[in-house]
PDB file of C-alpha atoms in Angstrom:
ATOM      1  CA  UNK A  23     109.002  76.131  17.952  1.00 58.00           C
ATOM      2  CA  UNK A  24     106.858  74.212  15.478  1.00 54.00           C
ATOM      3  CA  UNK A  25     107.784  70.905  17.153  1.00 56.00           C
ATOM      4  CA  UNK A  26     106.721  72.290  20.552  1.00 53.00           C
ATOM      5  CA  UNK A  27     103.375  73.359  19.108  1.00 49.00           C
ATOM      6  CA  UNK A  28     102.809  69.890  17.623  1.00 51.00           C
ATOM      7  CA  UNK A  29     103.668  68.222  20.958  1.00 52.00           C
ATOM      8  CA  UNK A  30     101.252  70.506  22.831  1.00 46.00           C
ATOM      9  CA  UNK A  31      98.543  69.735  20.273  1.00 50.00           C
ATOM     10  CA  UNK A  32      99.087  65.960  20.555  1.00 45.00           C
ATOM     11  CA  UNK A  33      99.012  66.152  24.366  1.00 45.00           C
ATOM     12  CA  UNK A  34      95.815  68.219  24.304  1.00 46.00           C
ATOM     13  CA  UNK A  35      94.076  65.795  21.955  1.00 46.00           C
ATOM     14  CA  UNK A  36      95.234  62.838  24.097  1.00 43.00           C
ATOM     15  CA  UNK A  37      93.959  64.482  27.265  1.00 43.00           C
ATOM     16  CA  UNK A  38      90.583  65.210  25.669  1.00 41.00           C
ATOM     17  CA  UNK A  39      90.333  61.614  24.443  1.00 40.00           C
ATOM     18  CA  UNK A  40      91.122  60.252  27.912  1.00 39.00           C
ATOM     19  CA  UNK A  41      88.623  62.573  29.610  1.00 38.00           C
ATOM     20  CA  UNK A  42      85.894  61.852  27.056  1.00 36.00           C
ATOM     21  CA  UNK A  43      86.101  58.086  27.439  1.00 37.00           C
ATOM     22  CA  UNK A  44      85.506  58.430  31.181  1.00 37.00           C
ATOM     23  CA  UNK A  45      82.007  59.800  30.533  1.00 38.00           C
ATOM     24  CA  UNK A  46      80.862  57.110  28.120  1.00 40.00           C
ATOM     25  CA  UNK A  47      81.501  53.657  29.511  1.00 38.00           C
ATOM     26  CA  UNK A  48      79.554  50.533  28.845  1.00 41.00           C
ATOM     27  CA  UNK A  49      79.602  47.385  30.914  1.00 43.00           C
ATOM     28  CA  UNK A  50      79.044  44.048  29.333  1.00 44.00           C
ATOM     29  CA  UNK A  51      77.746  41.206  31.413  1.00 46.00           C
ATOM     30  CA  UNK A  52      76.570  38.169  29.523  1.00 49.00           C
ATOM     31  CA  UNK A  53      74.822  36.677  32.569  1.00 49.00           C
ATOM     32  CA  UNK A  54      72.229  39.444  32.820  1.00 45.00           C
ATOM     33  CA  UNK A  55      69.555  40.247  30.263  1.00 45.00           C
ATOM     34  CA  UNK A  56      69.614  43.997  30.991  1.00 46.00           C
ATOM     35  CA  UNK A  57      72.974  45.726  30.617  1.00 46.00           C
ATOM     36  CA  UNK A  58      71.932  49.336  31.078  1.00 47.00           C
ATOM     37  CA  UNK A  59      73.037  51.588  33.894  1.00 51.00           C
ATOM     38  CA  UNK A  60      72.213  55.072  35.104  1.00 46.00           C
ATOM     39  CA  UNK A  61      68.937  55.448  33.241  1.00 46.00           C
ATOM     40  CA  UNK A  62      67.665  58.998  33.480  1.00 46.00           C
ATOM     41  CA  UNK A  63      64.853  60.941  31.917  1.00 46.00           C
ATOM     42  CA  UNK A  64      66.030  63.825  29.771  1.00 47.00           C
ATOM     43  CA  UNK A  65      63.303  66.220  30.905  1.00 49.00           C
ATOM     44  CA  UNK A  66      62.196  65.015  34.342  1.00 52.00           C
ATOM     45  CA  UNK A  67      58.666  65.798  35.397  1.00 60.00           C
ATOM     46  CA  UNK A  68      58.362  67.271  38.841  1.00 82.00           C
ATOM     47  CA  UNK A  69      55.479  65.978  40.907  1.00 80.00           C
ATOM     48  CA  UNK A  70      53.932  67.359  44.023  1.00 83.00           C
ATOM     49  CA  UNK A  71      51.789  65.640  46.608  1.00 87.00           C
ATOM     50  CA  UNK A  72      48.621  67.563  47.443  1.00 86.00           C
ATOM     51  CA  UNK A  73      45.351  67.103  49.299  1.00 90.00           C
ATOM     52  CA  UNK A  74      42.208  67.962  47.361  1.00 90.00           C
ATOM     53  CA  UNK A  75      38.867  68.336  49.127  1.00 92.00           C
ATOM     54  CA  UNK A  76      35.422  68.961  47.703  1.00 93.00           C
ATOM     55  CA  UNK A  77      31.872  69.093  49.015  1.00 93.00           C
ATOM     56  CA  UNK A  78      28.704  67.514  47.617  1.00 91.00           C
ATOM     57  CA  UNK A  79      25.176  68.557  48.559  1.00 90.00           C
ATOM     58  CA  UNK A  80      22.751  65.723  49.157  1.00 87.00           C
ATOM     59  CA  UNK A  81      19.279  66.467  47.689  1.00 84.00           C
ATOM     60  CA  UNK A  82      16.556  66.860  50.329  1.00 83.00           C
ATOM     61  CA  UNK A  83      13.950  64.765  48.539  1.00 82.00           C
ATOM     62  CA  UNK A  84      16.174  62.400  46.594  1.00 84.00           C
ATOM     63  CA  UNK A  85      16.881  58.696  46.930  1.00 89.00           C
ATOM     64  CA  UNK A  86      19.685  57.642  49.300  1.00 92.00           C
ATOM     65  CA  UNK A  87      23.183  57.710  47.809  1.00 92.00           C
ATOM     66  CA  UNK A  88      24.925  54.321  47.595  1.00 95.00           C
ATOM     67  CA  UNK A  89      28.007  55.190  45.486  1.00 95.00           C
ATOM     68  CA  UNK A  90      30.065  58.171  44.442  1.00 95.00           C
ATOM     69  CA  UNK A  91      32.198  57.733  41.334  1.00 95.00           C
ATOM     70  CA  UNK A  92      35.130  60.084  40.778  1.00 95.00           C
ATOM     71  CA  UNK A  93      36.630  60.079  37.279  1.00 95.00           C
ATOM     72  CA  UNK A  94      40.211  61.260  37.670  1.00 92.00           C
ATOM     73  CA  UNK A  95      42.047  63.257  35.010  1.00 90.00           C
ATOM     74  CA  UNK A  96      44.952  61.630  33.177  1.00 87.00           C
ATOM     75  CA  UNK A  97      47.524  64.033  34.645  1.00 84.00           C
ATOM     76  CA  UNK A  98      47.090  62.975  38.293  1.00 87.00           C
ATOM     77  CA  UNK A  99      47.545  59.848  40.381  1.00 88.00           C
ATOM     78  CA  UNK A 100      45.120  59.486  43.272  1.00 88.00           C
ATOM     79  CA  UNK A 101      45.749  56.997  46.063  1.00 87.00           C
ATOM     80  CA  UNK A 102      43.073  55.132  47.947  1.00 88.00           C
ATOM     81  CA  UNK A 103      43.762  57.366  50.973  1.00 92.00           C
ATOM     82  CA  UNK A 104      40.337  59.023  50.889  1.00 94.00           C
ATOM     83  CA  UNK A 105      38.227  60.339  53.761  1.00 95.00           C
ATOM     84  CA  UNK A 106      34.538  61.258  53.705  1.00 95.00           C
ATOM     85  CA  UNK A 107      32.803  63.342  56.378  1.00 95.00           C
ATOM     86  CA  UNK A 108      29.143  64.227  56.881  1.00 92.00           C
ATOM     87  CA  UNK A 109      27.707  67.676  57.650  1.00 90.00           C
ATOM     88  CA  UNK A 110      28.383  67.114  61.381  1.00 91.00           C
ATOM     89  CA  UNK A 111      32.108  66.489  60.679  1.00 93.00           C
ATOM     90  CA  UNK A 112      31.666  62.788  61.514  1.00 93.00           C
ATOM     91  CA  UNK A 113      33.717  60.344  59.457  1.00 95.00           C
ATOM     92  CA  UNK A 114      31.522  58.298  57.098  1.00 94.00           C
ATOM     93  CA  UNK A 115      32.188  54.581  56.683  1.00 94.00           C
ATOM     94  CA  UNK A 116      33.259  53.897  53.058  1.00 95.00           C
ATOM     95  CA  UNK A 117      34.654  51.170  50.830  1.00 95.00           C
ATOM     96  CA  UNK A 118      36.996  52.218  48.030  1.00 95.00           C
ATOM     97  CA  UNK A 119      37.789  50.490  44.762  1.00 93.00           C
ATOM     98  CA  UNK A 120      39.679  51.700  41.716  1.00 85.00           C
ATOM     99  CA  UNK A 121      38.769  50.795  38.152  1.00 82.00           C
ATOM    100  CA  UNK A 122      41.248  52.320  35.694  1.00 82.00           C
ATOM    101  CA  UNK A 123      40.839  56.106  36.208  1.00 88.00           C
ATOM    102  CA  UNK A 124      37.610  55.781  38.224  1.00 92.00           C
ATOM    103  CA  UNK A 125      37.522  55.817  42.004  1.00 94.00           C
ATOM    104  CA  UNK A 126      34.378  54.168  43.306  1.00 95.00           C
ATOM    105  CA  UNK A 127      33.387  55.163  46.830  1.00 95.00           C
ATOM    106  CA  UNK A 128      30.698  52.852  48.158  1.00 95.00           C
ATOM    107  CA  UNK A 129      28.675  53.740  51.228  1.00 94.00           C
ATOM    108  CA  UNK A 130      27.813  50.547  53.188  1.00 93.00           C
ATOM    109  CA  UNK A 131      25.211  52.665  55.003  1.00 90.00           C
ATOM    110  CA  UNK A 132      23.484  54.743  52.340  1.00 87.00           C
ATOM    111  CA  UNK A 133      23.743  58.517  52.649  1.00 91.00           C
ATOM    112  CA  UNK A 134      20.202  59.826  53.117  1.00 87.00           C
ATOM    113  CA  UNK A 135      18.688  63.291  52.914  1.00 83.00           C
ATOM    114  CA  UNK A 136      19.149  63.638  56.680  1.00 85.00           C
ATOM    115  CA  UNK A 137      22.742  64.492  55.708  1.00 86.00           C
ATOM    116  CA  UNK A 138      22.717  67.802  53.845  1.00 88.00           C
ATOM    117  CA  UNK A 139      26.258  67.500  52.460  1.00 92.00           C
ATOM    118  CA  UNK A 140      29.333  65.299  52.431  1.00 93.00           C
ATOM    119  CA  UNK A 141      32.961  66.363  52.328  1.00 93.00           C
ATOM    120  CA  UNK A 142      35.351  64.190  50.301  1.00 94.00           C
ATOM    121  CA  UNK A 143      39.109  64.470  50.900  1.00 94.00           C
ATOM    122  CA  UNK A 144      41.528  62.970  48.400  1.00 92.00           C
ATOM    123  CA  UNK A 145      44.448  62.938  50.815  1.00 92.00           C
ATOM    124  CA  UNK A 146      47.371  61.928  48.595  1.00 89.00           C
ATOM    125  CA  UNK A 147      47.102  63.202  45.029  1.00 88.00           C
ATOM    126  CA  UNK A 148      50.223  63.339  42.877  1.00 87.00           C
ATOM    127  CA  UNK A 149      50.136  65.956  40.178  1.00 84.00           C
ATOM    128  CA  UNK A 150      52.782  67.599  38.019  1.00 82.00           C
ATOM    129  CA  UNK A 151      54.038  70.943  39.281  1.00 77.00           C
ATOM    130  CA  UNK A 152      53.540  72.436  35.829  1.00 75.00           C
ATOM    131  CA  UNK A 153      49.859  71.425  35.628  1.00 68.00           C
ATOM    132  CA  UNK A 154      47.447  74.306  35.187  1.00 75.00           C
ATOM    133  CA  UNK A 155      44.710  72.612  37.185  1.00 79.00           C
ATOM    134  CA  UNK A 156      42.713  69.422  37.476  1.00 87.00           C
ATOM    135  CA  UNK A 157      39.105  68.559  36.676  1.00 91.00           C
ATOM    136  CA  UNK A 158      37.270  65.576  38.134  1.00 92.00           C
ATOM    137  CA  UNK A 159      33.928  64.317  36.795  1.00 95.00           C
ATOM    138  CA  UNK A 160      31.505  63.149  39.479  1.00 95.00           C
ATOM    139  CA  UNK A 161      28.784  60.536  39.106  1.00 95.00           C
ATOM    140  CA  UNK A 162      26.487  58.940  41.668  1.00 94.00           C
ATOM    141  CA  UNK A 163      24.426  55.791  42.062  1.00 95.00           C
ATOM    142  CA  UNK A 164      21.350  55.769  44.257  1.00 94.00           C
ATOM    143  CA  UNK A 165      19.581  52.930  46.049  1.00 93.00           C
ATOM    144  CA  UNK A 166      17.399  50.958  43.630  1.00 92.00           C
ATOM    145  CA  UNK A 167      19.313  51.878  40.450  1.00 93.00           C
ATOM    146  CA  UNK A 168      22.566  50.916  38.749  1.00 93.00           C
ATOM    147  CA  UNK A 169      22.551  53.967  36.485  1.00 95.00           C
ATOM    148  CA  UNK A 170      25.520  56.335  36.901  1.00 95.00           C
ATOM    149  CA  UNK A 171      24.019  59.805  37.278  1.00 94.00           C
ATOM    150  CA  UNK A 172      26.314  62.733  36.374  1.00 95.00           C
ATOM    151  CA  UNK A 173      26.262  65.198  39.282  1.00 92.00           C
ATOM    152  CA  UNK A 174      28.908  67.672  38.182  1.00 92.00           C
ATOM    153  CA  UNK A 175      32.574  68.496  37.994  1.00 93.00           C
ATOM    154  CA  UNK A 176      35.150  69.568  40.516  1.00 91.00           C
ATOM    155  CA  UNK A 177      37.905  71.941  39.403  1.00 90.00           C
ATOM    156  CA  UNK A 178      41.094  72.557  41.346  1.00 85.00           C
ATOM    157  CA  UNK A 179      43.171  75.518  40.251  1.00 80.00           C
ATOM    158  CA  UNK A 180      46.917  75.610  40.732  1.00 71.00           C
ATOM    159  CA  UNK A 181      48.118  78.317  43.077  1.00 59.00           C
TER     160      UNK A 181
END
């Protein structure tokens, strides 16, 4: 009886050892500089793709707008897929450049006070699903000045 118990114990330990080695294998290849496989993140972040749209009022008696600068928060990634529309729902011609976390929207034809508002659509924004919300800082440059004028913030709440 004791011998049977020892044999069962040895077989169990052998089986566990064989199964365990199947989960932890390493390949060695001296011709490649990187020998890692199956890299995974322990706590993966889930991202969602959203569209965020905001509206800006153009002052009636102000200087024409030549640039809109959008400072993006660190927890989002905004693509250059951006659309701007005037108050008549006509698409506005824009040039887009990105400088670190700033999106610079340049208007080749300055936006004048004849346009009462513009609608800016950030069409492809990646943000974490666990984010509580995002806040963008907005600045503007007007014709005749290179000073960045703070014009406000845009807040998007998570639903």
